[in-house]
Amino acid sequence: MKKERVLVAMSGGLDSSVVAMLLSEQGYEVLGITMKVWDYEYLGDQAPEKGCCNLDSINDARTVAVNLGFPHYVLDLRDEFKEMVINDFVGEYLKGRTPNPCIMCNIHMKWDALLRKADALGCQYIATGHYAQITKVEDRFVLSKGTDEIKDQSYVLWGLSQEKLARTLFPLGGYSKPQIREMAKERGYDKIADKRESYDICFIPDNDYRSFLKINVPNIEEMVGEGDFINTSGKVLGKHKGFPYYTIGQRKGLVIAMGEPFYVLKIDAETNTITLGPKSELGGKEAFIKKVNFVKLDSIPTDYLATVKIRYKDKGSAAIVNQFEDYIHIQFLEDVPSIAPGQSAVIYDGQDVVAGGFLYTKL
């Protein structure tokens, strides 16, 4: 019996291509879709040769679809992406916070757009190339880490609701990246198997977000000029170029000589001041998260002992977690460096995502 119809998000890269191959082989009726979210032409001379939204990537996705015999669509989401992701990205930096656009994209745009298109095409499921796993435990869908700890992407998926998880497939969650490359080669897709991975934010070439801000906020130099570097006692140490150009934990590019490495400890957008200090002052034990999405549990028990990740490549730290009316309080058992407002904190029970939300260092 033929399995259900599934809409596969295809970027033209290795992971999503193998997803389409595996689901086709498993008997699903596959349809492919490539989401065009960004025009690199907007960056002028800074535009990279390769990117997730360029014509080559779209053609690579279509080639896989043609070879496997299923339809392929292109969905233009540039306006939605600018409104939901780009504007939030710029706005967060202008508030002195550090955004995570991949999470905003997943929560507010990508899944909504995919499910709308899936409904229009009569698809029961959507599928992506994320390294994560979904299981149903009683009446809840539980999001868990992928078996490949290096590639695990559960951190950027904490915002998916129960309704979205119920209709999502992650076929790569039980595999490692080398296994996925080998699968593509075994099926004759050497070109795709050998594609290099990009770890940059998709719309910012070379991770140069400062130049991106200057392009997208033409009057940023007038809005935010030079300000003071200060230490934790309030002593002025020197001048900085404007608070949006710095992030918590940053050491390089401060252009200030202190006799030892200094790091960005705090950013105050209202006063345009940046607090610096040695690495010993970088850590903290307390954080708060708001705009919480509950995944494994629908509420947090009192004094809940969990592992909390505060950035994508973070290994996680032990913490006591308590839930209040509109926020969650996190008390780490040991100092955690670079707690950056605007990033996400994800609460884990072993391999499972319990809940997640956006970080604040004070309420």
Short mmCIF file of C-alpha atoms in Angstrom, two decimals:
data_model
loop_
_atom_site.label_atom_id
_atom_site.label_comp_id
_atom_site.label_asym_id
_atom_site.label_seq_id
_atom_site.Cartn_x
_atom_site.Cartn_y
_atom_site.Cartn_z
CA MET A 1 0.00 0.00 0.00
CA LYS A 2 1.32 3.42 -0.95
CA LYS A 3 2.17 5.65 2.02
CA GLU A 4 0.91 9.17 2.56
CA ARG A 5 1.84 12.21 0.52
CA VAL A 6 4.70 14.29 1.94
CA LEU A 7 6.05 17.72 0.97
CA VAL A 8 9.85 17.81 1.22
CA ALA A 9 11.64 21.12 1.78
CA MET A 10 14.56 20.97 -0.68
CA SER A 11 17.38 23.51 -0.54
CA GLY A 12 19.41 21.80 -3.24
CA GLY A 13 21.91 20.64 -0.64
CA LEU A 14 22.95 17.19 0.52
CA ASP A 15 20.66 16.68 3.50
CA SER A 16 17.32 17.62 1.96
CA SER A 17 18.17 15.73 -1.23
CA VAL A 18 18.80 12.53 0.72
CA VAL A 19 15.52 13.10 2.60
CA ALA A 20 13.69 13.05 -0.74
CA MET A 21 15.56 9.90 -1.80
CA LEU A 22 14.82 8.03 1.43
CA LEU A 23 11.13 8.92 1.54
CA SER A 24 10.68 7.97 -2.11
CA GLU A 25 12.28 4.60 -1.41
CA GLN A 26 10.06 4.11 1.63
CA GLY A 27 6.95 4.41 -0.53
CA TYR A 28 5.81 7.94 0.28
CA GLU A 29 4.30 10.04 -2.48
CA VAL A 30 6.89 12.80 -2.49
CA LEU A 31 6.51 16.37 -3.66
CA GLY A 32 9.46 18.75 -3.48
CA ILE A 33 9.51 22.44 -2.70
CA THR A 34 12.31 25.01 -2.62
CA MET A 35 11.70 28.17 -0.63
CA LYS A 36 13.24 31.31 -2.05
CA VAL A 37 13.68 33.61 0.91
CA TRP A 38 16.49 35.94 -0.06
CA ASP A 39 18.03 37.80 -2.99
CA TYR A 40 21.79 38.06 -2.65
CA GLU A 41 21.76 40.85 -5.23
CA TYR A 42 20.74 43.15 -2.37
CA LEU A 43 24.24 42.77 -0.97
CA GLY A 44 25.98 44.01 -4.11
CA ASP A 45 29.69 43.22 -4.13
CA GLN A 46 29.34 41.19 -0.91
CA ALA A 47 27.08 38.58 -2.51
CA PRO A 48 28.61 35.09 -2.29
CA GLU A 49 28.99 32.86 -5.31
CA LYS A 50 26.98 30.11 -3.64
CA GLY A 51 23.93 30.36 -1.45
CA CYS A 52 20.80 28.53 -0.42
CA CYS A 53 18.51 30.67 -2.59
CA ASN A 54 20.45 31.09 -5.81
CA LEU A 55 19.54 29.58 -9.17
CA ASP A 56 22.11 26.78 -8.94
CA SER A 57 20.61 25.53 -5.69
CA ILE A 58 17.07 25.61 -7.08
CA ASN A 59 18.22 23.72 -10.17
CA ASP A 60 20.02 21.11 -8.05
CA ALA A 61 16.82 20.49 -6.10
CA ARG A 62 14.80 20.26 -9.31
CA THR A 63 17.29 17.78 -10.81
CA VAL A 64 16.82 15.41 -7.87
CA ALA A 65 13.05 15.71 -8.20
CA VAL A 66 13.13 15.01 -11.95
CA ASN A 67 15.43 12.02 -11.49
CA LEU A 68 13.20 10.54 -8.79
CA GLY A 69 10.02 11.33 -10.71
CA PHE A 70 8.15 13.69 -8.45
CA PRO A 71 6.90 17.29 -8.89
CA HIS A 72 9.00 20.22 -7.71
CA TYR A 73 7.75 23.68 -6.78
CA VAL A 74 9.43 26.99 -5.93
CA LEU A 75 7.78 29.09 -3.22
CA ASP A 76 8.62 32.80 -3.14
CA LEU A 77 8.81 33.87 0.51
CA ARG A 78 11.06 36.90 0.17
CA ASP A 79 8.52 39.40 1.48
CA GLU A 80 7.59 37.22 4.47
CA PHE A 81 11.25 36.51 5.22
CA LYS A 82 12.11 40.19 5.23
CA GLU A 83 9.20 41.00 7.52
CA MET A 84 9.57 38.11 9.95
CA VAL A 85 13.30 37.41 9.97
CA ILE A 86 15.35 40.27 8.52
CA ASN A 87 13.45 43.04 10.31
CA ASP A 88 13.63 41.13 13.60
CA PHE A 89 17.36 40.49 13.11
CA VAL A 90 18.09 44.19 12.56
CA GLY A 91 15.71 45.29 15.30
CA GLU A 92 17.24 43.01 17.92
CA TYR A 93 20.75 44.35 17.27
CA LEU A 94 19.40 47.90 17.55
CA LYS A 95 18.09 46.95 21.01
CA GLY A 96 21.50 45.65 22.11
CA ARG A 97 20.40 42.01 21.88
CA THR A 98 21.86 39.07 19.92
CA PRO A 99 19.26 37.50 17.60
CA ASN A 100 19.07 33.96 16.27
CA PRO A 101 17.44 34.25 12.84
CA CYS A 102 17.32 30.48 12.20
CA ILE A 103 14.99 30.04 15.15
CA MET A 104 12.82 32.97 14.11
CA CYS A 105 12.62 31.52 10.61
CA ASN A 106 11.51 28.12 11.92
CA ILE A 107 9.01 29.46 14.44
CA HIS A 108 7.36 32.23 12.47
CA MET A 109 7.79 31.43 8.81
CA LYS A 110 9.18 28.19 7.44
CA TRP A 111 6.82 25.70 9.07
CA ASP A 112 3.75 27.91 8.56
CA ALA A 113 4.54 28.33 4.86
CA LEU A 114 5.31 24.64 4.36
CA LEU A 115 2.12 23.50 6.07
CA ARG A 116 -0.01 25.95 4.07
CA LYS A 117 1.48 24.60 0.85
CA ALA A 118 1.14 21.02 2.11
CA ASP A 119 -2.57 21.59 2.72
CA ALA A 120 -3.00 23.09 -0.74
CA LEU A 121 -1.30 20.06 -2.31
CA GLY A 122 -3.08 17.46 -0.17
CA CYS A 123 0.03 16.42 1.77
CA GLN A 124 -0.35 14.85 5.20
CA TYR A 125 3.25 15.59 6.19
CA ILE A 126 6.17 17.90 5.59
CA ALA A 127 9.79 16.75 5.82
CA THR A 128 13.09 18.58 6.24
CA GLY A 129 16.77 17.65 6.46
CA HIS A 130 17.19 18.59 10.13
CA TYR A 131 19.15 16.24 12.37
CA ALA A 132 16.54 15.69 15.06
CA GLN A 133 13.94 13.08 15.99
CA ILE A 134 10.23 13.06 16.80
CA THR A 135 8.43 10.36 18.75
CA LYS A 136 4.89 10.15 20.09
CA VAL A 137 4.68 9.45 23.82
CA GLU A 138 1.07 8.99 24.92
CA ASP A 139 -0.67 12.16 23.72
CA ARG A 140 2.43 14.31 23.08
CA PHE A 141 4.94 14.56 20.29
CA VAL A 142 8.44 14.73 21.75
CA LEU A 143 11.34 16.42 19.96
CA SER A 144 14.70 14.77 20.66
CA LYS A 145 18.32 15.23 19.64
CA GLY A 146 19.63 13.58 16.50
CA THR A 147 21.91 10.61 17.10
CA ASP A 148 24.81 12.55 15.55
CA GLU A 149 25.71 14.88 18.45
CA ILE A 150 27.89 17.00 16.16
CA LYS A 151 25.03 17.67 13.73
CA ASP A 152 22.13 17.70 16.21
CA GLN A 153 19.75 20.58 15.38
CA SER A 154 17.10 20.19 18.07
CA TYR A 155 18.24 23.49 19.59
CA VAL A 156 16.90 25.52 16.64
CA LEU A 157 13.58 23.63 16.60
CA TRP A 158 12.37 24.31 20.15
CA GLY A 159 9.62 26.63 18.92
CA LEU A 160 7.68 23.98 16.98
CA SER A 161 4.20 23.47 18.40
CA GLN A 162 2.58 20.09 19.00
CA GLU A 163 0.46 20.60 15.87
CA LYS A 164 3.56 21.20 13.75
CA LEU A 165 5.52 18.31 15.24
CA ALA A 166 2.58 15.98 14.54
CA ARG A 167 2.89 16.67 10.80
CA THR A 168 6.69 16.75 10.54
CA LEU A 169 9.14 14.04 9.48
CA PHE A 170 12.89 14.15 10.18
CA PRO A 171 14.25 11.16 8.21
CA LEU A 172 17.92 11.99 8.97
CA GLY A 173 17.61 12.05 12.76
CA GLY A 174 18.96 8.54 13.22
CA TYR A 175 21.98 8.95 10.93
CA SER A 176 25.37 10.65 11.01
CA LYS A 177 26.57 13.12 8.38
CA PRO A 178 29.14 10.68 6.93
CA GLN A 179 26.35 8.12 6.50
CA ILE A 180 24.24 10.65 4.63
CA ARG A 181 27.12 11.50 2.29
CA GLU A 182 27.64 7.80 1.57
CA MET A 183 23.93 7.34 0.85
CA ALA A 184 24.06 10.08 -1.79
CA LYS A 185 27.15 8.57 -3.41
CA GLU A 186 25.63 5.09 -3.45
CA ARG A 187 22.70 6.53 -5.41
CA GLY A 188 24.95 8.27 -7.94
CA TYR A 189 24.73 11.82 -6.60
CA ASP A 190 28.44 12.51 -6.17
CA LYS A 191 28.09 16.23 -6.93
CA ILE A 192 25.56 16.69 -4.14
CA ALA A 193 27.46 14.40 -1.77
CA ASP A 194 30.59 16.53 -2.13
CA LYS A 195 28.87 19.87 -1.52
CA ARG A 196 30.52 21.91 1.21
CA GLU A 197 28.46 22.86 4.21
CA SER A 198 27.87 26.47 5.13
CA TYR A 199 27.79 27.46 8.78
CA ASP A 200 26.99 31.11 8.09
CA ILE A 201 23.59 32.72 8.53
CA CYS A 202 22.00 32.19 5.12
CA PHE A 203 21.58 35.89 4.28
CA ILE A 204 24.92 37.09 5.69
CA PRO A 205 28.01 36.11 3.69
CA ASP A 206 31.14 35.47 5.74
CA ASN A 207 29.18 36.14 8.98
CA ASP A 208 29.80 39.87 8.51
CA TYR A 209 26.62 41.06 10.18
CA ARG A 210 28.08 44.54 10.81
CA SER A 211 28.24 45.29 7.09
CA PHE A 212 24.75 43.86 6.73
CA LEU A 213 23.45 46.30 9.33
CA LYS A 214 25.09 49.23 7.54
CA ILE A 215 23.47 48.21 4.24
CA ASN A 216 20.02 47.66 5.72
CA VAL A 217 20.05 50.64 8.11
CA PRO A 218 21.56 53.41 5.95
CA ASN A 219 21.43 55.98 8.77
CA ILE A 220 22.80 53.67 11.46
CA GLU A 221 25.88 55.85 11.94
CA GLU A 222 23.61 58.79 12.76
CA MET A 223 21.32 56.69 14.96
CA VAL A 224 24.09 55.04 16.94
CA GLY A 225 27.46 56.74 17.08
CA GLU A 226 30.48 56.20 19.26
CA GLY A 227 30.00 55.32 22.90
CA ASP A 228 32.01 54.43 25.98
CA PHE A 229 33.66 51.18 26.89
CA ILE A 230 33.45 50.92 30.68
CA ASN A 231 34.45 48.37 33.30
CA THR A 232 32.13 46.90 35.93
CA SER A 233 32.94 49.83 38.24
CA GLY A 234 31.84 52.36 35.61
CA LYS A 235 35.31 53.61 34.73
CA VAL A 236 35.64 54.69 31.09
CA LEU A 237 38.18 52.54 29.26
CA GLY A 238 37.89 53.93 25.76
CA LYS A 239 35.52 54.43 22.83
CA HIS A 240 33.56 51.92 20.75
CA LYS A 241 31.98 52.30 17.28
CA GLY A 242 28.35 51.84 18.37
CA PHE A 243 26.66 49.16 20.48
CA PRO A 244 24.97 47.23 17.60
CA TYR A 245 28.39 46.16 16.33
CA TYR A 246 29.20 44.10 19.43
CA THR A 247 27.94 40.88 21.02
CA ILE A 248 28.17 39.39 24.49
CA GLY A 249 31.38 37.39 24.92
CA GLN A 250 33.16 39.13 22.03
CA ARG A 251 36.91 39.50 22.46
CA LYS A 252 38.28 40.26 18.98
CA GLY A 253 37.84 43.63 17.35
CA LEU A 254 37.57 45.68 20.53
CA VAL A 255 40.68 47.71 19.63
CA ILE A 256 41.51 48.47 23.22
CA ALA A 257 44.67 47.53 25.11
CA MET A 258 44.16 46.40 28.70
CA GLY A 259 47.23 44.24 29.33
CA GLU A 260 45.05 41.09 29.27
CA PRO A 261 42.19 39.85 27.08
CA PHE A 262 38.94 41.69 27.77
CA TYR A 263 35.46 40.55 26.73
CA VAL A 264 32.08 42.18 26.21
CA LEU A 265 30.13 41.57 29.43
CA LYS A 266 27.09 43.79 28.93
CA ILE A 267 25.52 45.98 26.26
CA ASP A 268 23.35 48.94 27.29
CA ALA A 269 21.47 50.24 24.25
CA GLU A 270 19.86 53.14 26.15
CA THR A 271 23.18 54.69 27.16
CA ASN A 272 25.25 53.32 24.26
CA THR A 273 27.76 51.89 26.73
CA ILE A 274 29.49 48.54 26.61
CA THR A 275 30.87 46.92 29.75
CA LEU A 276 34.15 45.04 29.37
CA GLY A 277 35.97 42.73 31.72
CA PRO A 278 38.36 39.78 31.96
CA LYS A 279 37.20 36.24 31.26
CA SER A 280 36.74 35.64 35.00
CA GLU A 281 33.86 38.17 34.96
CA LEU A 282 32.16 36.75 31.88
CA GLY A 283 30.24 34.00 33.62
CA GLY A 284 26.82 34.10 35.21
CA LYS A 285 24.52 31.70 37.03
CA GLU A 286 21.10 33.20 36.40
CA ALA A 287 18.93 33.67 33.35
CA PHE A 288 15.29 34.00 32.37
CA ILE A 289 13.39 32.86 29.32
CA LYS A 290 10.16 34.27 27.95
CA LYS A 291 7.86 33.43 25.01
CA VAL A 292 8.20 29.82 26.10
CA ASN A 293 7.13 26.82 24.03
CA PHE A 294 6.56 23.56 25.93
CA VAL A 295 7.44 20.36 24.11
CA LYS A 296 7.88 17.22 26.23
CA LEU A 297 5.97 18.64 29.20
CA ASP A 298 3.09 21.10 29.32
CA SER A 299 4.50 22.69 32.47
CA ILE A 300 7.74 22.63 34.49
CA PRO A 301 7.72 20.95 37.93
CA THR A 302 9.07 22.95 40.86
CA ASP A 303 12.88 22.94 41.18
CA TYR A 304 13.22 20.89 38.01
CA LEU A 305 16.78 19.64 37.43
CA ALA A 306 17.63 19.79 33.76
CA THR A 307 20.35 20.48 31.22
CA VAL A 308 20.09 23.88 29.54
CA LYS A 309 21.76 24.96 26.29
CA ILE A 310 22.14 28.69 25.65
CA ARG A 311 23.67 28.50 22.17
CA TYR A 312 23.67 26.10 19.24
CA LYS A 313 27.08 24.51 19.84
CA ASP A 314 26.74 24.63 23.64
CA LYS A 315 27.17 21.25 25.34
CA GLY A 316 24.62 22.26 27.95
CA SER A 317 24.88 23.02 31.65
CA ALA A 318 23.07 21.63 34.69
CA ALA A 319 20.47 23.99 36.12
CA ILE A 320 17.51 24.24 38.47
CA VAL A 321 14.50 25.41 36.50
CA ASN A 322 11.31 27.00 37.85
CA GLN A 323 8.24 28.16 35.95
CA PHE A 324 6.34 31.34 36.73
CA GLU A 325 3.33 32.97 35.11
CA ASP A 326 4.97 34.33 31.96
CA TYR A 327 8.62 33.32 32.26
CA ILE A 328 10.98 30.56 33.35
CA HIS A 329 13.81 31.16 35.82
CA ILE A 330 17.06 29.27 35.27
CA GLN A 331 19.61 28.89 38.06
CA PHE A 332 22.78 27.27 36.74
CA LEU A 333 24.75 25.12 39.16
CA GLU A 334 28.02 26.60 37.89
CA ASP A 335 29.00 29.79 36.08
CA VAL A 336 28.01 29.79 32.41
CA PRO A 337 29.89 32.18 30.08
CA SER A 338 28.33 34.64 27.65
CA ILE A 339 24.63 34.54 28.47
CA ALA A 340 23.41 36.69 25.57
CA PRO A 341 19.96 38.30 25.67
CA GLY A 342 18.12 37.54 22.43
CA GLN A 343 19.56 34.07 22.02
CA SER A 344 17.57 30.98 22.99
CA ALA A 345 17.72 28.74 26.03
CA VAL A 346 16.56 25.17 25.47
CA ILE A 347 15.77 22.89 28.41
CA TYR A 348 16.60 19.21 27.97
CA ASP A 349 15.69 16.05 29.83
CA GLY A 350 18.43 13.77 28.58
CA GLN A 351 18.01 13.74 24.80
CA ASP A 352 14.51 15.25 24.83
CA VAL A 353 13.54 18.91 24.48
CA VAL A 354 11.37 19.89 27.44
CA ALA A 355 10.84 23.55 26.50
CA GLY A 356 12.59 26.56 25.05
CA GLY A 357 12.38 30.33 24.95
CA PHE A 358 14.24 33.58 24.38
CA LEU A 359 16.95 34.60 26.83
CA TYR A 360 16.89 37.56 29.17
CA THR A 361 19.42 38.36 31.88
CA LYS A 362 16.85 40.40 33.79
CA LEU A 363 13.08 40.83 33.69
#
